[in-house]
PDB file of C-alpha atoms in Angstrom:
ATOM      1  CA  MET W   1      11.501  14.133  15.760  1.00  0.00           C
ATOM      2  CA  ASP W   2      11.052  10.763  14.228  1.00  0.00           C
ATOM      3  CA  THR W   3       8.410  10.422  16.824  1.00  0.00           C
ATOM      4  CA  ILE W   4       5.714  13.427  16.022  1.00  0.00           C
ATOM      5  CA  LEU W   5       7.129  12.623  12.322  1.00  0.00           C
ATOM      6  CA  PHE W   6       5.739   8.274  12.305  1.00  0.00           C
ATOM      7  CA  LEU W   7       2.693   9.378  14.571  1.00  0.00           C
ATOM      8  CA  GLY W   8       1.659  12.528  12.232  1.00  0.00           C
ATOM      9  CA  PHE W   9       1.900   9.777   9.582  1.00  0.00           C
ATOM     10  CA  ALA W  10      -0.908   7.558  11.359  1.00  0.00           C
ATOM     11  CA  ALA W  11      -3.335  10.978  11.689  1.00  0.00           C
ATOM     12  CA  ALA W  12      -3.349  10.955   7.750  1.00  0.00           C
ATOM     13  CA  TYR W  13      -3.485   7.569   7.233  1.00  0.00           C
ATOM     14  CA  LEU W  14      -6.266   7.394   9.420  1.00  0.00           C
ATOM     15  CA  ALA W  15      -7.805  10.754   7.746  1.00  0.00           C
ATOM     16  CA  LEU W  16      -7.197   8.692   4.598  1.00  0.00           C
ATOM     17  CA  LEU W  17      -8.651   5.630   5.369  1.00  0.00           C
ATOM     18  CA  VAL W  18     -12.256   7.356   6.798  1.00  0.00           C
ATOM     19  CA  TRP W  19     -11.959   8.951   2.732  1.00  0.00           C
ATOM     20  CA  GLY W  20     -12.412   5.203   2.241  1.00  0.00           C
ATOM     21  CA  VAL W  21     -14.490   3.781   3.475  1.00  0.00           C
ATOM     22  CA  ARG W  22     -16.497   6.724   2.263  1.00  0.00           C
ATOM     23  CA  LEU W  23     -16.192   6.135  -0.957  1.00  0.00           C
ATOM     24  CA  ALA W  24     -16.293   2.023  -0.172  1.00  0.00           C
ATOM     25  CA  MET W  25     -19.947   2.801   1.899  1.00  0.00           C
ATOM     26  CA  ARG W  26     -20.933   4.713  -1.189  1.00  0.00           C
ATOM     27  CA  ASN W  27     -20.216   2.671  -3.995  1.00  0.00           C
ATOM     28  CA  GLY W  28     -19.833  -1.010  -2.238  1.00  0.00           C
ATOM     29  CA  TRP W  29     -17.991  -2.842  -0.196  1.00  0.00           C
ATOM     30  CA  TRP W  30     -17.540  -6.673  -1.771  1.00  0.00           C
ATOM     31  CA  THR W  31     -14.739  -5.672  -4.444  1.00  0.00           C
ATOM     32  CA  PRO W  32     -11.091  -5.313  -5.716  1.00  0.00           C
ATOM     33  CA  ALA W  33     -11.553  -1.783  -5.854  1.00  0.00           C
ATOM     34  CA  ASN W  34     -11.483  -1.784  -1.734  1.00  0.00           C
ATOM     35  CA  LEU W  35      -8.357  -3.762  -1.124  1.00  0.00           C
ATOM     36  CA  PRO W  36      -6.280  -0.731  -0.553  1.00  0.00           C
ATOM     37  CA  LEU W  37      -8.584  -0.177   2.800  1.00  0.00           C
ATOM     38  CA  LEU W  38      -6.490  -3.215   4.787  1.00  0.00           C
ATOM     39  CA  VAL W  39      -3.151  -1.391   2.875  1.00  0.00           C
ATOM     40  CA  VAL W  40      -4.032   2.297   4.368  1.00  0.00           C
ATOM     41  CA  ALA W  41      -5.146   0.405   7.898  1.00  0.00           C
ATOM     42  CA  ALA W  42      -1.710  -1.603   8.506  1.00  0.00           C
ATOM     43  CA  LEU W  43       0.174   1.619   8.152  1.00  0.00           C
ATOM     44  CA  VAL W  44      -2.277   3.631  10.621  1.00  0.00           C
ATOM     45  CA  TYR W  45      -1.061   0.499  12.756  1.00  0.00           C
ATOM     46  CA  ASP W  46       3.070   0.747  11.843  1.00  0.00           C
ATOM     47  CA  ASN W  47       2.959   4.038  11.852  1.00  0.00           C
ATOM     48  CA  LEU W  48       1.370   4.069  15.455  1.00  0.00           C
ATOM     49  CA  VAL W  49       3.427   1.580  16.698  1.00  0.00           C
ATOM     50  CA  LEU W  50       6.982   3.298  15.910  1.00  0.00           C
ATOM     51  CA  GLY W  51       5.636   7.085  17.304  1.00  0.00           C
ATOM     52  CA  LEU W  52       4.729   6.085  20.323  1.00  0.00           C
ATOM     53  CA  GLY W  53       7.131   2.932  20.719  1.00  0.00           C
ATOM     54  CA  SER W  54       9.669   5.625  23.251  1.00  0.00           C
ATOM     55  CA  PHE W  55       6.188   5.079  25.180  1.00  0.00           C
ATOM     56  CA  ILE W  56       6.088   1.776  25.826  1.00  0.00           C
ATOM     57  CA  GLY W  57       9.552   1.115  26.045  1.00  0.00           C
ATOM     58  CA  GLU W  58      11.656  -2.410  25.941  1.00  0.00           C
ATOM     59  CA  GLY W  59       9.371  -5.052  26.439  1.00  0.00           C
ATOM     60  CA  PRO W  60       7.273  -8.193  25.652  1.00  0.00           C
ATOM     61  CA  LEU W  61       4.867  -6.168  24.690  1.00  0.00           C
ATOM     62  CA  LEU W  62       6.612  -3.650  22.043  1.00  0.00           C
ATOM     63  CA  GLU W  63       7.942  -6.742  20.824  1.00  0.00           C
ATOM     64  CA  GLY W  64       4.813  -8.509  19.855  1.00  0.00           C
ATOM     65  CA  LEU W  65       3.613  -4.933  18.459  1.00  0.00           C
ATOM     66  CA  ASN W  66       6.305  -4.264  15.792  1.00  0.00           C
ATOM     67  CA  TYR W  67       6.535  -8.492  15.108  1.00  0.00           C
ATOM     68  CA  GLY W  68       2.523  -8.053  13.747  1.00  0.00           C
ATOM     69  CA  ARG W  69       4.427  -5.355  11.628  1.00  0.00           C
ATOM     70  CA  TYR W  70       6.308  -7.550   9.431  1.00  0.00           C
ATOM     71  CA  TRP W  71       3.864 -10.481   9.772  1.00  0.00           C
ATOM     72  CA  ILE W  72       0.952  -7.257   8.338  1.00  0.00           C
ATOM     73  CA  HIS W  73       3.265  -5.705   5.537  1.00  0.00           C
ATOM     74  CA  ALA W  74       3.476  -9.735   4.582  1.00  0.00           C
ATOM     75  CA  ALA W  75      -0.004 -10.417   3.946  1.00  0.00           C
ATOM     76  CA  ILE W  76      -1.176  -7.512   3.409  1.00  0.00           C
ATOM     77  CA  THR W  77       0.898  -5.051   1.073  1.00  0.00           C
ATOM     78  CA  PRO W  78       0.607  -7.818  -1.877  1.00  0.00           C
ATOM     79  CA  THR W  79      -3.404  -7.555  -1.860  1.00  0.00           C
ATOM     80  CA  LEU W  80      -1.784  -3.843  -3.640  1.00  0.00           C
ATOM     81  CA  VAL W  81      -1.411  -5.951  -6.847  1.00  0.00           C
ATOM     82  CA  ALA W  82      -4.834  -7.403  -7.149  1.00  0.00           C
ATOM     83  CA  TRP W  83      -6.017  -4.606  -7.124  1.00  0.00           C
ATOM     84  CA  ALA W  84      -3.535  -2.826  -9.268  1.00  0.00           C
ATOM     85  CA  LEU W  85      -4.541  -5.342 -12.165  1.00  0.00           C
ATOM     86  CA  HIS W  86      -7.393  -4.781 -10.625  1.00  0.00           C
ATOM     87  CA  THR W  87      -7.669  -0.996 -11.328  1.00  0.00           C
ATOM     88  CA  LEU W  88      -6.962  -2.405 -15.653  1.00  0.00           C
ATOM     89  CA  ARG W  89     -10.484  -4.161 -15.229  1.00  0.00           C
ATOM     90  CA  ARG W  90     -12.230  -1.075 -13.931  1.00  0.00           C
ATOM     91  CA  ALA W  91     -10.437   0.968 -16.820  1.00  0.00           C
ATOM     92  CA  GLY W  92     -11.949  -0.978 -19.605  1.00  0.00           C
ATOM     93  CA  PHE W  93      -8.839  -3.291 -21.951  1.00  0.00           C
ATOM     94  CA  GLY W  94     -10.437  -6.366 -23.012  1.00  0.00           C
ATOM     95  CA  TRP W  95      -8.383  -8.918 -22.193  1.00  0.00           C
ATOM     96  CA  ALA W  96      -8.737  -7.145 -17.959  1.00  0.00           C
ATOM     97  CA  GLN W  97     -12.698  -8.830 -17.819  1.00  0.00           C
ATOM     98  CA  SER W  98     -11.873 -13.006 -18.298  1.00  0.00           C
ATOM     99  CA  ARG W  99     -13.053 -14.414 -15.019  1.00  0.00           C
ATOM    100  CA  LEU W 100      -9.116 -15.625 -15.866  1.00  0.00           C
ATOM    101  CA  TYR W 101      -7.664 -12.722 -15.943  1.00  0.00           C
ATOM    102  CA  GLN W 102      -9.072 -12.131 -12.172  1.00  0.00           C
ATOM    103  CA  VAL W 103      -8.302 -15.507 -10.947  1.00  0.00           C
ATOM    104  CA  LEU W 104      -4.229 -14.728 -11.831  1.00  0.00           C
ATOM    105  CA  SER W 105      -4.240 -11.568 -10.090  1.00  0.00           C
ATOM    106  CA  ILE W 106      -5.751 -13.207  -7.156  1.00  0.00           C
ATOM    107  CA  GLY W 107      -3.474 -15.881  -7.093  1.00  0.00           C
ATOM    108  CA  ALA W 108      -0.410 -13.038  -8.020  1.00  0.00           C
ATOM    109  CA  ALA W 109      -0.567 -11.351  -4.587  1.00  0.00           C
ATOM    110  CA  LEU W 110      -0.398 -14.618  -3.006  1.00  0.00           C
ATOM    111  CA  ALA W 111       2.859 -15.649  -4.337  1.00  0.00           C
ATOM    112  CA  LEU W 112       4.018 -12.593  -3.332  1.00  0.00           C
ATOM    113  CA  THR W 113       2.644 -13.502   0.197  1.00  0.00           C
ATOM    114  CA  VAL W 114       3.699 -16.651   0.177  1.00  0.00           C
ATOM    115  CA  VAL W 115       7.716 -15.474  -0.870  1.00  0.00           C
ATOM    116  CA  GLU W 116       7.567 -12.713   1.643  1.00  0.00           C
ATOM    117  CA  TYR W 117       6.777 -15.854   4.673  1.00  0.00           C
ATOM    118  CA  PHE W 118       9.597 -16.986   3.490  1.00  0.00           C
ATOM    119  CA  LEU W 119      11.928 -14.288   2.742  1.00  0.00           C
ATOM    120  CA  GLU W 120      11.282 -12.577   5.536  1.00  0.00           C
ATOM    121  CA  VAL W 121       8.916 -13.610   8.059  1.00  0.00           C
ATOM    122  CA  ARG W 122       9.553 -16.706   8.910  1.00  0.00           C
ATOM    123  CA  GLY W 123      12.360 -17.073  11.954  1.00  0.00           C
ATOM    124  CA  LEU W 124      11.764 -13.660  12.178  1.00  0.00           C
ATOM    125  CA  HIS W 125      14.328 -13.222  15.680  1.00  0.00           C
ATOM    126  CA  LEU W 126      13.748  -9.350  16.598  1.00  0.00           C
ATOM    127  CA  VAL W 127      16.213  -7.445  18.490  1.00  0.00           C
ATOM    128  CA  PRO W 128      15.532  -3.965  20.051  1.00  0.00           C
ATOM    129  CA  GLN W 129      16.315  -1.030  17.622  1.00  0.00           C
ATOM    130  CA  GLU W 130      16.447   2.592  18.968  1.00  0.00           C
ATOM    131  CA  GLU W 131      16.724   5.487  15.842  1.00  0.00           C
ATOM    132  CA  TYR W 132      16.638   9.391  15.834  1.00  0.00           C
ATOM    133  CA  GLY W 133      14.655   9.505  19.349  1.00  0.00           C
ATOM    134  CA  VAL W 134      12.274   6.529  18.362  1.00  0.00           C
ATOM    135  CA  LEU W 135      12.707   2.896  20.140  1.00  0.00           C
ATOM    136  CA  SER W 136      11.446  -0.073  17.873  1.00  0.00           C
ATOM    137  CA  TYR W 137      11.938  -3.648  17.344  1.00  0.00           C
ATOM    138  CA  GLY W 138      13.684  -5.078  14.055  1.00  0.00           C
ATOM    139  CA  SER W 139      15.100  -7.450  12.399  1.00  0.00           C
ATOM    140  CA  ALA W 140      18.765  -8.990  13.662  1.00  0.00           C
ATOM    141  CA  GLU W 141      19.503  -9.806  10.365  1.00  0.00           C
ATOM    142  CA  PRO W 142      20.859  -6.653   8.329  1.00  0.00           C
ATOM    143  CA  ALA W 143      18.958  -5.698   5.252  1.00  0.00           C
ATOM    144  CA  THR W 144      20.930  -6.639   2.017  1.00  0.00           C
ATOM    145  CA  GLY W 145      18.553  -3.883  -0.239  1.00  0.00           C
ATOM    146  CA  PRO W 146      14.789  -3.685  -1.200  1.00  0.00           C
ATOM    147  CA  PRO W 147      12.889  -6.509   0.187  1.00  0.00           C
ATOM    148  CA  LEU W 148      11.514  -8.110  -3.384  1.00  0.00           C
ATOM    149  CA  MET W 149       7.885  -7.864  -2.528  1.00  0.00           C
ATOM    150  CA  VAL W 150       8.173  -4.222  -2.613  1.00  0.00           C
ATOM    151  CA  LEU W 151      10.042  -3.798  -5.934  1.00  0.00           C
ATOM    152  CA  VAL W 152       7.572  -6.838  -7.303  1.00  0.00           C
ATOM    153  CA  VAL W 153       4.682  -4.122  -6.168  1.00  0.00           C
ATOM    154  CA  ALA W 154       5.863  -0.882  -7.297  1.00  0.00           C
ATOM    155  CA  ALA W 155       6.598  -2.471 -10.660  1.00  0.00           C
ATOM    156  CA  PHE W 156       3.092  -3.920 -11.175  1.00  0.00           C
ATOM    157  CA  LEU W 157       1.676  -0.114 -10.212  1.00  0.00           C
ATOM    158  CA  VAL W 158       4.383   1.583 -12.352  1.00  0.00           C
ATOM    159  CA  VAL W 159       2.642  -0.354 -15.644  1.00  0.00           C
ATOM    160  CA  ALA W 160      -0.383  -0.059 -14.255  1.00  0.00           C
ATOM    161  CA  GLY W 161      -0.637   3.069 -13.541  1.00  0.00           C
ATOM    162  CA  ALA W 162       1.407   3.965 -16.955  1.00  0.00           C
ATOM    163  CA  LEU W 163      -1.703   1.946 -19.062  1.00  0.00           C
ATOM    164  CA  VAL W 164      -4.143   3.620 -16.598  1.00  0.00           C
ATOM    165  CA  TRP W 165      -3.002   6.745 -17.521  1.00  0.00           C
ATOM    166  CA  TRP W 166      -3.412   5.556 -21.529  1.00  0.00           C
ATOM    167  CA  LYS W 167      -6.624   4.843 -21.372  1.00  0.00           C
ATOM    168  CA  GLN W 168      -8.860   6.693 -18.479  1.00  0.00           C
ATOM    169  CA  LYS W 169      -5.522  10.379 -19.104  1.00  0.00           C
ATOM    170  CA  TRP W 170      -5.295   9.388 -15.739  1.00  0.00           C
ATOM    171  CA  PRO W 171      -1.524  10.310 -14.489  1.00  0.00           C
ATOM    172  CA  TRP W 172      -2.039   9.919 -11.223  1.00  0.00           C
ATOM    173  CA  LEU W 173      -1.131   6.412 -10.049  1.00  0.00           C
ATOM    174  CA  PHE W 174       1.976   6.365 -12.173  1.00  0.00           C
ATOM    175  CA  VAL W 175       3.134   9.124 -10.983  1.00  0.00           C
ATOM    176  CA  GLY W 176       2.323   8.739  -7.201  1.00  0.00           C
ATOM    177  CA  ALA W 177       4.554   4.831  -7.931  1.00  0.00           C
ATOM    178  CA  VAL W 178       7.331   6.365  -9.314  1.00  0.00           C
ATOM    179  CA  ILE W 179       7.615   9.097  -6.706  1.00  0.00           C
ATOM    180  CA  MET W 180       7.093   6.450  -4.682  1.00  0.00           C
ATOM    181  CA  THR W 181      10.252   3.581  -6.703  1.00  0.00           C
ATOM    182  CA  ILE W 182      12.375   6.700  -6.730  1.00  0.00           C
ATOM    183  CA  GLY W 183      12.578   7.681  -2.568  1.00  0.00           C
ATOM    184  CA  SER W 184      12.572   4.058  -1.879  1.00  0.00           C
ATOM    185  CA  GLY W 185      15.969   3.935  -4.063  1.00  0.00           C
ATOM    186  CA  VAL W 186      17.406   7.309  -3.145  1.00  0.00           C
ATOM    187  CA  GLN W 187      18.947   7.912   0.238  1.00  0.00           C
ATOM    188  CA  LEU W 188      17.939  11.482   2.328  1.00  0.00           C
ATOM    189  CA  PRO W 189      20.890  14.153   3.549  1.00  0.00           C
ATOM    190  CA  LEU W 190      18.526  14.057   6.188  1.00  0.00           C
ATOM    191  CA  PRO W 191      18.826  13.627  10.387  1.00  0.00           C
ATOM    192  CA  SER W 192      15.549  11.330   9.980  1.00  0.00           C
ATOM    193  CA  GLY W 193      14.245   7.505   9.402  1.00  0.00           C
ATOM    194  CA  ALA W 194      10.799   8.996   8.977  1.00  0.00           C
ATOM    195  CA  ILE W 195      11.520  11.018   6.155  1.00  0.00           C
ATOM    196  CA  THR W 196      11.020   8.263   3.644  1.00  0.00           C
ATOM    197  CA  ASN W 197       7.662   7.681   4.611  1.00  0.00           C
ATOM    198  CA  ALA W 198       5.884  10.659   2.814  1.00  0.00           C
ATOM    199  CA  PHE W 199       6.881   8.584   0.153  1.00  0.00           C
ATOM    200  CA  GLU W 200       5.018   5.645   0.608  1.00  0.00           C
ATOM    201  CA  LEU W 201       1.715   8.272   2.303  1.00  0.00           C
ATOM    202  CA  THR W 202       2.622   9.944  -1.625  1.00  0.00           C
ATOM    203  CA  LEU W 203       1.919   6.689  -3.249  1.00  0.00           C
ATOM    204  CA  LEU W 204      -1.188   5.541  -1.077  1.00  0.00           C
ATOM    205  CA  VAL W 205      -2.885   9.413  -1.802  1.00  0.00           C
ATOM    206  CA  SER W 206      -2.843   8.578  -5.624  1.00  0.00           C
ATOM    207  CA  ILE W 207      -3.872   5.157  -5.355  1.00  0.00           C
ATOM    208  CA  MET W 208      -6.585   5.731  -3.369  1.00  0.00           C
ATOM    209  CA  ALA W 209      -7.187   9.029  -5.403  1.00  0.00           C
ATOM    210  CA  THR W 210      -7.061   6.694  -8.814  1.00  0.00           C
ATOM    211  CA  LYS W 211      -9.871   4.440  -6.797  1.00  0.00           C
ATOM    212  CA  ALA W 212     -12.273   7.965  -6.144  1.00  0.00           C
ATOM    213  CA  PHE W 213     -11.801   7.971  -9.822  1.00  0.00           C
ATOM    214  CA  GLN W 214     -12.199   5.421 -11.608  1.00  0.00           C
ATOM    215  CA  ASP W 215     -15.604   4.629  -9.111  1.00  0.00           C
ATOM    216  CA  ARG W 216     -16.589   8.376 -10.325  1.00  0.00           C
ATOM    217  CA  ASN W 217     -15.988   6.877 -14.253  1.00  0.00           C
ATOM    218  CA  ASP W 218     -18.337   4.508 -13.458  1.00  0.00           C
ATOM    219  CA  HIS W 219     -20.932   5.863 -11.607  1.00  0.00           C
ATOM    220  CA  SER W 220     -21.301   8.111 -15.073  1.00  0.00           C
ATOM    221  CA  ARG W 221     -21.692   5.437 -17.235  1.00  0.00           C
ATOM    222  CA  ASP W 222     -23.903   4.030 -15.086  1.00  0.00           C
ATOM    223  CA  LEU W 223     -25.925   6.938 -15.790  1.00  0.00           C
ATOM    224  CA  SER W 224     -25.419   6.695 -18.961  1.00  0.00           C
ATOM    225  CA  PRO W 225     -28.307   6.540 -21.765  1.00  0.00           C
ATOM    226  CA  ALA W 226     -28.206   3.045 -23.945  1.00  0.00           C
ATOM    227  CA  ARG W 227     -27.774   3.465 -27.231  1.00  0.00           C
TER     228      ARG W 227
END
């Protein structure tokens, strides 16, 4: 069952990636607004590796693919902090327009990447794991709670979502971030290890929808006649 779910999530993220690429082609590539595309692409990879694990089978190939999951998570997920802070700039907050603010936004994301490397990736030892029919490789060290980096990223998204809601009357980033935060902390009594990924998908849909909303808002402002 979980194999089907993970492959389904991979397909959903692929569709989300296609939408994001179309938005970028229409509104420009070289902007922090497109950082979620990296996360969506990473989640296509992540769910595909999990979904295909039982078909690939235990061995160096699957171990290497799963090792890549940890590296990609550490390098890519913190970019959502820079993106969240960029949404405040796009929302029109005056204090978010300075060059220093942009530098600090990028610095915060890089700092989280370094922290994640030292806490989760350095010295990582993977062992084969099988759960609900899904074969993967996971850390030999048992998890003691939600990773610090995930909690920090979620906090930035919740705060940014609340401020965008207040400034632009767009509640969906806040709603998606809250759903993700609550869903990650609740153990659902279901025979599946993939169900909680639905909360992650909800967050990424809300992020891409926010990106599309701010693209439209910027376009409308550009077309408005000068006064």
